[in-house]
PDB file of C-alpha atoms in Angstrom:
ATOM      1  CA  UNK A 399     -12.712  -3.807   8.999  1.00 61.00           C
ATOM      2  CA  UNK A 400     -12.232  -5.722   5.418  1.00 67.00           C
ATOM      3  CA  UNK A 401      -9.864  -8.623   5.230  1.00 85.00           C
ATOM      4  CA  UNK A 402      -7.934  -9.340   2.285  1.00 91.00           C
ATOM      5  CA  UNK A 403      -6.312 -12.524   2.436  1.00 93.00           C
ATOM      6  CA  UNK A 404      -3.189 -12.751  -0.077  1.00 95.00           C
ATOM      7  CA  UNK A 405      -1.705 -16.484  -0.664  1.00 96.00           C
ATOM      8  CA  UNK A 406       1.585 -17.498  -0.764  1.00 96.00           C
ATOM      9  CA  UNK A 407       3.364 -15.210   1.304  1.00 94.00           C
ATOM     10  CA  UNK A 408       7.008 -16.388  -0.136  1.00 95.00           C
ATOM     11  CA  UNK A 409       7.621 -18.093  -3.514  1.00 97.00           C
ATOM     12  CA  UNK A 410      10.576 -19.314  -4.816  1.00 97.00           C
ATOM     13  CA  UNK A 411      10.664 -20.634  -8.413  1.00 96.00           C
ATOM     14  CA  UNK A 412      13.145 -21.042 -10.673  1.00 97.00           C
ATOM     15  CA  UNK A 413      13.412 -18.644 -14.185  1.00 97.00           C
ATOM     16  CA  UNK A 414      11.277 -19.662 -17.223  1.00 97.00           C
ATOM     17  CA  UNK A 415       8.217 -21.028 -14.490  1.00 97.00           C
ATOM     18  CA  UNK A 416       5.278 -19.206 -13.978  1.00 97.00           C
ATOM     19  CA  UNK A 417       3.450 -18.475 -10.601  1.00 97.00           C
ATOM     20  CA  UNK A 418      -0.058 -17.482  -9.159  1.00 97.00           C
ATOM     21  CA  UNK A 419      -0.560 -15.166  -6.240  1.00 97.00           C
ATOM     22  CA  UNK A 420      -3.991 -15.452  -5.442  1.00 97.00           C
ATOM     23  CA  UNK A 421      -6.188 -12.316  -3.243  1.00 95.00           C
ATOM     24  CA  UNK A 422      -9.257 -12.898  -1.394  1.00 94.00           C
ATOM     25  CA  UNK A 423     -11.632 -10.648   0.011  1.00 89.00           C
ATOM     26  CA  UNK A 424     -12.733 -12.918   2.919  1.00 88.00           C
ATOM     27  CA  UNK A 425     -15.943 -10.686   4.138  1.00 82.00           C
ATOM     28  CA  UNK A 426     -17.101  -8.906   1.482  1.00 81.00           C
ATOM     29  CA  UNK A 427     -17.387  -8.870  -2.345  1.00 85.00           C
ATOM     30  CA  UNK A 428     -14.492  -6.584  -4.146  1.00 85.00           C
ATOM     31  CA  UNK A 429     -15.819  -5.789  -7.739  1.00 86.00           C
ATOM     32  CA  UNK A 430     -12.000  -4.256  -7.805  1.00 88.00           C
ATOM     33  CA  UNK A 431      -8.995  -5.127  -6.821  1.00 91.00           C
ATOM     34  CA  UNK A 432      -5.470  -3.481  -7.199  1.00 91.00           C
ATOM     35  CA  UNK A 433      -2.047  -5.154  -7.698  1.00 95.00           C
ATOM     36  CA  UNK A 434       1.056  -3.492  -6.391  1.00 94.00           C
ATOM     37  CA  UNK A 435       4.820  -4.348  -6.873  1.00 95.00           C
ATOM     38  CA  UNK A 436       7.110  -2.719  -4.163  1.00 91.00           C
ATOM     39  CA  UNK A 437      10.709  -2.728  -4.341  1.00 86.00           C
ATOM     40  CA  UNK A 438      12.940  -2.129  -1.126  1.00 81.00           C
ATOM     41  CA  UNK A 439      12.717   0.783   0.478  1.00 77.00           C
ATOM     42  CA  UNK A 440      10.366   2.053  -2.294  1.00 81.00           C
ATOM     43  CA  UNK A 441       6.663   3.125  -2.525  1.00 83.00           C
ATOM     44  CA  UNK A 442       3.903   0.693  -3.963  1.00 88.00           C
ATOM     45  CA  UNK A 443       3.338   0.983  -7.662  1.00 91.00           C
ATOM     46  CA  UNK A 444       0.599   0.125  -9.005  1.00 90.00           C
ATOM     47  CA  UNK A 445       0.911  -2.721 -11.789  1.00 94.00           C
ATOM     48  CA  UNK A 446      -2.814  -3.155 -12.994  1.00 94.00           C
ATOM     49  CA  UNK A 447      -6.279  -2.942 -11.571  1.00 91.00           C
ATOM     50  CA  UNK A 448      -8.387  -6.301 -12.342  1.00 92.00           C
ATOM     51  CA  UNK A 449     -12.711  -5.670 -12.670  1.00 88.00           C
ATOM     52  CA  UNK A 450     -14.769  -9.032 -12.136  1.00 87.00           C
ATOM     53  CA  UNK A 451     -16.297  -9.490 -15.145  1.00 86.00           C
ATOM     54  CA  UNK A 452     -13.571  -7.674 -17.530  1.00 87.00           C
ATOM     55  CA  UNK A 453     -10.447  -7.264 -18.253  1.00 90.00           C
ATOM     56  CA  UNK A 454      -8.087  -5.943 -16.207  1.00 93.00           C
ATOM     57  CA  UNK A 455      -6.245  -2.232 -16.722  1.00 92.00           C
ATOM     58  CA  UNK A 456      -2.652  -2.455 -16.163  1.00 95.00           C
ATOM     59  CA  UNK A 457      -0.763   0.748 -15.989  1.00 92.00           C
ATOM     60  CA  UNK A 458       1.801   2.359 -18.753  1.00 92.00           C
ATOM     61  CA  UNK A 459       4.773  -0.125 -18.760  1.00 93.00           C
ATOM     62  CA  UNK A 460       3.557  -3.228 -17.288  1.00 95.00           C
ATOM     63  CA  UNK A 461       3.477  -5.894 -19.544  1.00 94.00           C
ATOM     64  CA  UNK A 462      -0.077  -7.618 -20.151  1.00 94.00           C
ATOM     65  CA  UNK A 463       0.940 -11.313 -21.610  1.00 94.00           C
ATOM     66  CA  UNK A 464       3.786 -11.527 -18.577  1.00 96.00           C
ATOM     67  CA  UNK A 465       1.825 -10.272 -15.614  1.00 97.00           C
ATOM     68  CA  UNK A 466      -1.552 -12.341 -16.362  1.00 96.00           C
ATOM     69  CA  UNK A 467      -4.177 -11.234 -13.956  1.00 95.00           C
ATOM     70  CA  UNK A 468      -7.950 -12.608 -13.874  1.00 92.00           C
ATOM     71  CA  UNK A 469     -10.849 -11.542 -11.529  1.00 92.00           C
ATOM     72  CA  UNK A 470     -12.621 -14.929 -11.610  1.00 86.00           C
ATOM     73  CA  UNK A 471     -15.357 -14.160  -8.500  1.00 90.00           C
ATOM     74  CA  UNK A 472     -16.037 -11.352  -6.522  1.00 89.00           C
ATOM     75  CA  UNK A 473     -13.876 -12.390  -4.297  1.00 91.00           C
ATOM     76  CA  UNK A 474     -10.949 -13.995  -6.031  1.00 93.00           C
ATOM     77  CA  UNK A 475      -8.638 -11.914  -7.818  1.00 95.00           C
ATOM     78  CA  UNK A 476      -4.994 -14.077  -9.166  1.00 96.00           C
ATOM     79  CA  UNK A 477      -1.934 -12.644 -10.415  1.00 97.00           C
ATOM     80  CA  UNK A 478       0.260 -14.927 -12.406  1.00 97.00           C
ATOM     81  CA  UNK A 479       3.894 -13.980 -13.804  1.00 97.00           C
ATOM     82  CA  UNK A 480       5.051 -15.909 -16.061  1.00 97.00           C
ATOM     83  CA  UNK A 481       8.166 -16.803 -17.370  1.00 96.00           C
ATOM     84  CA  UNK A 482       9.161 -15.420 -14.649  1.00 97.00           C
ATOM     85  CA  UNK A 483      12.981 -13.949 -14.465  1.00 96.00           C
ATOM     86  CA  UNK A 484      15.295 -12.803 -11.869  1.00 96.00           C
ATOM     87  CA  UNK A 485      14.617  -9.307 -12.315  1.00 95.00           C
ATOM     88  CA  UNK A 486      10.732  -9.961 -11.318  1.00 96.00           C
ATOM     89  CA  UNK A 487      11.798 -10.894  -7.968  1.00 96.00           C
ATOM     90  CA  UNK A 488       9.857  -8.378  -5.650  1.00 95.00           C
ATOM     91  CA  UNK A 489       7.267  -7.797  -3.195  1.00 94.00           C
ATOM     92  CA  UNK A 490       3.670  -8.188  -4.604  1.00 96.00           C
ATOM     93  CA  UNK A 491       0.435  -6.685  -3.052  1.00 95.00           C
ATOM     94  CA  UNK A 492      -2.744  -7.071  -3.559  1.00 94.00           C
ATOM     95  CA  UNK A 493      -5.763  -4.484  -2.346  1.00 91.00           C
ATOM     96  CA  UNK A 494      -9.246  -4.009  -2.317  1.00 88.00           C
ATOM     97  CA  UNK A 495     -10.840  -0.281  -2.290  1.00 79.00           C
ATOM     98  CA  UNK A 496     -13.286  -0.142   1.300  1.00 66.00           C
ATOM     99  CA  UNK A 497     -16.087   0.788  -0.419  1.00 54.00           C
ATOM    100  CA  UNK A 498     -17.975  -1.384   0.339  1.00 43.00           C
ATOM    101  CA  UNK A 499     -18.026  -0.438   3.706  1.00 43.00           C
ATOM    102  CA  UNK A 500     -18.994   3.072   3.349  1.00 44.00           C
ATOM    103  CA  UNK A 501     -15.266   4.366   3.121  1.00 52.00           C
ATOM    104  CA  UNK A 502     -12.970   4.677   0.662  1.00 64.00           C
ATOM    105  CA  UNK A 503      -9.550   3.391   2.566  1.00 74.00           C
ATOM    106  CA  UNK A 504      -8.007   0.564   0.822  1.00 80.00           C
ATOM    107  CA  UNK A 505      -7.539  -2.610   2.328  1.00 86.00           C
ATOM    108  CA  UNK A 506      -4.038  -4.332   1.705  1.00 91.00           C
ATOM    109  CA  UNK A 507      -3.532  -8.626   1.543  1.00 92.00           C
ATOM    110  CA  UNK A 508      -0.220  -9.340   3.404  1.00 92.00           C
ATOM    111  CA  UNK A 509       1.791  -9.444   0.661  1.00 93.00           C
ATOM    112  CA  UNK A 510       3.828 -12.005  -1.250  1.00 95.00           C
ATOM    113  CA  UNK A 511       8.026 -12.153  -1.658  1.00 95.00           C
ATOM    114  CA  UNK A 512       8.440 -13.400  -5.110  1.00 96.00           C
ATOM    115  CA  UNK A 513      12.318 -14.535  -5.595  1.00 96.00           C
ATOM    116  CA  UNK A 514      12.769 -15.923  -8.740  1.00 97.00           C
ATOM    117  CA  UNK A 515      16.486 -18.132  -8.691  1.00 96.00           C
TER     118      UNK A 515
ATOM    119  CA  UNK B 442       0.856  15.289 -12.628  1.00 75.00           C
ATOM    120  CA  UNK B 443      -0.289  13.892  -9.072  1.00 77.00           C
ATOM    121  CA  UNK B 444       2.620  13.582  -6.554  1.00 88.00           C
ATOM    122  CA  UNK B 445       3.044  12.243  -2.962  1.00 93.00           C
ATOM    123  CA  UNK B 446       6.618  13.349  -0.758  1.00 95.00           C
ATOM    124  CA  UNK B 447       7.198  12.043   2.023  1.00 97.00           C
ATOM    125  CA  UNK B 448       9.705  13.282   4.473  1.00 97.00           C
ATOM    126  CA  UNK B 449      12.437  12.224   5.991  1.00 97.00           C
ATOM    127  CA  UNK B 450      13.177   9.160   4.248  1.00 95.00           C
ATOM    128  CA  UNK B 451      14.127   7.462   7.489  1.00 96.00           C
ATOM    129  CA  UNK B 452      13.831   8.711  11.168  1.00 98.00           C
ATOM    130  CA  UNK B 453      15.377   7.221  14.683  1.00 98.00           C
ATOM    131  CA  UNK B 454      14.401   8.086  17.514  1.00 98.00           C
ATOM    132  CA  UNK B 455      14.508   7.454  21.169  1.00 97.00           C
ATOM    133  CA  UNK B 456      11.464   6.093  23.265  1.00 97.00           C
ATOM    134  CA  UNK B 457       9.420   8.577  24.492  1.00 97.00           C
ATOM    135  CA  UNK B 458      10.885  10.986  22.071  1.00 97.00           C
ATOM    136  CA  UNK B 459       8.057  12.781  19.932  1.00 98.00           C
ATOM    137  CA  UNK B 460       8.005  13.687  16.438  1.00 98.00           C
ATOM    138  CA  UNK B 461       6.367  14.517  13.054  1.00 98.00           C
ATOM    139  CA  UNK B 462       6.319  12.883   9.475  1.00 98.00           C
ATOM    140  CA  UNK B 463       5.360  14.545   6.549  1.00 98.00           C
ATOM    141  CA  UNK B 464       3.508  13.880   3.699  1.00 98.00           C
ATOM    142  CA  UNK B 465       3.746  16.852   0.710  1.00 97.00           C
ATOM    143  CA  UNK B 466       1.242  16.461  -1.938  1.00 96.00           C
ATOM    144  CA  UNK B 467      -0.191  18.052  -5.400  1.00 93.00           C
ATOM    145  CA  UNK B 468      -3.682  16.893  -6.898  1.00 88.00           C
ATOM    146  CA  UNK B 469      -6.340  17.424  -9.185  1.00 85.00           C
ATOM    147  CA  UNK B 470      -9.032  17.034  -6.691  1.00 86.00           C
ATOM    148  CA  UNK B 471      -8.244  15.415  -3.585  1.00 88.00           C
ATOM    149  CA  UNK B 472     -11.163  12.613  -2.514  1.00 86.00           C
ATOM    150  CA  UNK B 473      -9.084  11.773   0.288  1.00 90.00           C
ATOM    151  CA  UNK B 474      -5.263  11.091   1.927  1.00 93.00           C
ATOM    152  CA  UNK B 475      -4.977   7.755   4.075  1.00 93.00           C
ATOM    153  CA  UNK B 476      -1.563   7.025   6.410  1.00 95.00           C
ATOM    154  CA  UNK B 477      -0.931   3.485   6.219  1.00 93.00           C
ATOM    155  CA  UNK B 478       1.768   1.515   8.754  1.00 95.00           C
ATOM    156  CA  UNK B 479       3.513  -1.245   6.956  1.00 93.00           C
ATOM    157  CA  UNK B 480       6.131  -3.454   8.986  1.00 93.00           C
ATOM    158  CA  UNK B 481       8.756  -5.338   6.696  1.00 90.00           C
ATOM    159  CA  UNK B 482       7.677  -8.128   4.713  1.00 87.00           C
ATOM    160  CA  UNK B 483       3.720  -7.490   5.095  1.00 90.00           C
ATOM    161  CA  UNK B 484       1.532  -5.610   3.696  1.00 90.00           C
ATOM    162  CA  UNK B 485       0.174  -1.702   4.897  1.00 91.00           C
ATOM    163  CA  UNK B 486      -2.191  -1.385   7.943  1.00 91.00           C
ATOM    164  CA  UNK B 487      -4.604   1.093   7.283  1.00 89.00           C
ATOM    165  CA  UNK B 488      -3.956   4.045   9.951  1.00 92.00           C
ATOM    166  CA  UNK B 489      -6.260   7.284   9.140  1.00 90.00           C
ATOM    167  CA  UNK B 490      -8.031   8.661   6.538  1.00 91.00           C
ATOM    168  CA  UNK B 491      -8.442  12.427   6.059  1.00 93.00           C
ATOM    169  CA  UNK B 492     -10.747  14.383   4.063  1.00 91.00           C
ATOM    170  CA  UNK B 493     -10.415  17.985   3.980  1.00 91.00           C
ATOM    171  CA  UNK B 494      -8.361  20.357   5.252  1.00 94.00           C
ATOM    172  CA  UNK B 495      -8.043  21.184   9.029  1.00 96.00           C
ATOM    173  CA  UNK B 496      -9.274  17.343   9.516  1.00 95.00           C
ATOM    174  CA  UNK B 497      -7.546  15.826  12.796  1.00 97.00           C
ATOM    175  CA  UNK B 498      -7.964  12.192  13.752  1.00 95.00           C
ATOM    176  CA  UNK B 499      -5.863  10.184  16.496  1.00 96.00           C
ATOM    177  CA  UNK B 500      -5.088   6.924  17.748  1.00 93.00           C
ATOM    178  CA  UNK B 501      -3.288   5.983  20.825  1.00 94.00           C
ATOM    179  CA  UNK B 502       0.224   7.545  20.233  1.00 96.00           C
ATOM    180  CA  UNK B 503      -0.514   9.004  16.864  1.00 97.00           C
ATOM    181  CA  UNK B 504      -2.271  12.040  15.405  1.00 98.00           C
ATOM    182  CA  UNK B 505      -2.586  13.033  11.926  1.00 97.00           C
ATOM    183  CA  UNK B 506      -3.636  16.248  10.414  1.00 98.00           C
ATOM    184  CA  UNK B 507      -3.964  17.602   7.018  1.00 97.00           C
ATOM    185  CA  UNK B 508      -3.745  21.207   4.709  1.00 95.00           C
ATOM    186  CA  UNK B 509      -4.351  22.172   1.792  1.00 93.00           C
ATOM    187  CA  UNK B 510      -0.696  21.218   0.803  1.00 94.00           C
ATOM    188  CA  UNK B 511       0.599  18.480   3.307  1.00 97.00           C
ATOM    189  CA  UNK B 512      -0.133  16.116   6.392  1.00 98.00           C
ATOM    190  CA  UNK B 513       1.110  15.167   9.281  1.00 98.00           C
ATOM    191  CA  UNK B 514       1.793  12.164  11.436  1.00 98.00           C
ATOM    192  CA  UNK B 515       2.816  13.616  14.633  1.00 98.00           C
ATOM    193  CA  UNK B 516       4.308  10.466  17.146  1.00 98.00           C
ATOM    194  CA  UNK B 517       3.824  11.111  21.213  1.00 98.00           C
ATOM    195  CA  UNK B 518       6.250   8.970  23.366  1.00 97.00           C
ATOM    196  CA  UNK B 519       6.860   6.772  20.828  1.00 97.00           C
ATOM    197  CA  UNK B 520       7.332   2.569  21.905  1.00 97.00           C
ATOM    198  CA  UNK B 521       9.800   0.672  19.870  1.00 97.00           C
ATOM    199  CA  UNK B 522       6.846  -1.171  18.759  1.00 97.00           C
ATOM    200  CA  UNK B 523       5.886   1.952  16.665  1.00 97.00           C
ATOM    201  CA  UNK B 524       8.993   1.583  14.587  1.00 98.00           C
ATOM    202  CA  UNK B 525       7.876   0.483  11.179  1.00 97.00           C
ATOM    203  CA  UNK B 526       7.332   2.200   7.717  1.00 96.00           C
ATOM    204  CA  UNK B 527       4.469   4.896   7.419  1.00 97.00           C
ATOM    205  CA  UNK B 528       3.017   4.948   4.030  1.00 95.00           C
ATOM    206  CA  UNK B 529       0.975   8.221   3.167  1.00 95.00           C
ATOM    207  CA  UNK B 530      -0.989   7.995   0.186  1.00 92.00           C
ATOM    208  CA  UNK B 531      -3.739  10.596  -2.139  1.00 90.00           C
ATOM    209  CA  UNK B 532      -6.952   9.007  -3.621  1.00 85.00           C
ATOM    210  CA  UNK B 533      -8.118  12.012  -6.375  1.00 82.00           C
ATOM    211  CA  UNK B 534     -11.524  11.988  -7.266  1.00 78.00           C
ATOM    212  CA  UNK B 535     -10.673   9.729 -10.337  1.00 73.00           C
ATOM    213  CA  UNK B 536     -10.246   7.092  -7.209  1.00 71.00           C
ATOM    214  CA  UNK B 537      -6.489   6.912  -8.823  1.00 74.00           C
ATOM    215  CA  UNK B 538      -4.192   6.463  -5.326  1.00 79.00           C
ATOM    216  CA  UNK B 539      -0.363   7.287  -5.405  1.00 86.00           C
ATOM    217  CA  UNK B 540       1.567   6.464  -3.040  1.00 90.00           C
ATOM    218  CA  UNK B 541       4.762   8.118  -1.163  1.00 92.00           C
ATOM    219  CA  UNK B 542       7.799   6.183  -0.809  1.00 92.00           C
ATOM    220  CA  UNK B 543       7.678   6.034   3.352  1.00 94.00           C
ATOM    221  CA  UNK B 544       9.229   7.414   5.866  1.00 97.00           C
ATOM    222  CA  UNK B 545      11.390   4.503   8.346  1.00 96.00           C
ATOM    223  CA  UNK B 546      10.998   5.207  11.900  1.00 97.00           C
ATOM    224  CA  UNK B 547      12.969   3.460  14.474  1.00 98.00           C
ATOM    225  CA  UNK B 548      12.636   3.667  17.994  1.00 98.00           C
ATOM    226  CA  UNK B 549      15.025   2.863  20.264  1.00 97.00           C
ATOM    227  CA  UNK B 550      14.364   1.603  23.746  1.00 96.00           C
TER     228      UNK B 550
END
């Protein structure tokens, strides 16, 4: 199946800083991707769906100029918060829609633990 | 408005002891309704994707089925290894996916 490769897996950084999750789709080319934000013992919500080529769609809520996200390649896809603060310590996601192998399953990066100090 | 339920919230059980998750779902147009497994700290394993209703697909332990209203993720002898949270989510034919909020299995040895 599709690999999406997510990168860092755990971040610290302290409040005021900004920092870049980056999501890879290692064999094949992801014209979308989706980013998630999962808090414990919650369901994923979606944050924003990035479109090589455009700009991004981010979903009723989420804040554009703090949650920066650019689809630079087909398969690069970065998230960056920034000025980040305490409260957007969470668990971010990335995922790219199968498509492109014939289905229409998702495919899910591993994930990275944001914990903003 | 498109919603996912997933029930129970959390589930323990003993090895070998079989069970069922459910996933209760409204929307416009359903393209399709995927299981996911997601242990802590990484991100979901795609499980099973169903289509339509009456759909069946299994692997090893696990067997999911689906309605017209809700699916099912029955568990046979369950392995502590199986413990984890199992993520059901509904693609509509917009291709917008919601999620449900999990159900926790743990299974004791």
């Amino acid at each position: 199946g599709a690999v999406v490769s997510q990168h860092p897996s755990r971040v610290i950084c302290k409040s005021g800083t900004s920092v870049k999750i980056e999501c890879r789709s290692l064999d094949f080319q992801a014209t979308t991707m989706f980013w998630y934000r999962q808090f414990p013992k919650k369901s994923l919500m979606l944050m924003a769906t990035s479109n090589e080529g455009s700009k991004a769609t981010y979903e009723q809520g989420v804040e554009k100029d703090k949650f920066l996200i650019n689809h630079a390649s087909l398969t690069l896809s970065t998230l960056t918060v920034t000025s980040a603060h305490p409260e957007d310590s969470s668990f971010y996601i990335c995922s790219a829609p199968g498509g492109a192998f014939g289905g229409t399953e998702a495919f899910f990066g591993q994930g990275t633990r944001l914990t903003v100090v | 408005e498109d919603q996912v339920t997933q029930s129970p919230e959390a589930l323990r059980l003993q090895e070998g002891e079989s069970s069922s998750l459910n996933c209760s779902y409204t929307v416009s147009g359903l393209r399709g309704l995927f299981w996911y497994r997601q242990d802590p700290g990484k991100g979901p394993e795609f499980l099973f994707t169903l289509y339509s209703a009456g759909e069946e697909k299994e692997k090893e332990r696990l067997k999911a089925t689906l309605t017209k209203k809700e699916s099912f993720l029955h568990i046979t002898a369950p392995k502590p290894e199986d413990s984890a949270t199992y993520l059901c989510a509904v693609q509509a034919v917009d291709n917008d996916m919601r999620f449900g909020a999990g159900t926790r299995l743990t299974v004791k040895p």
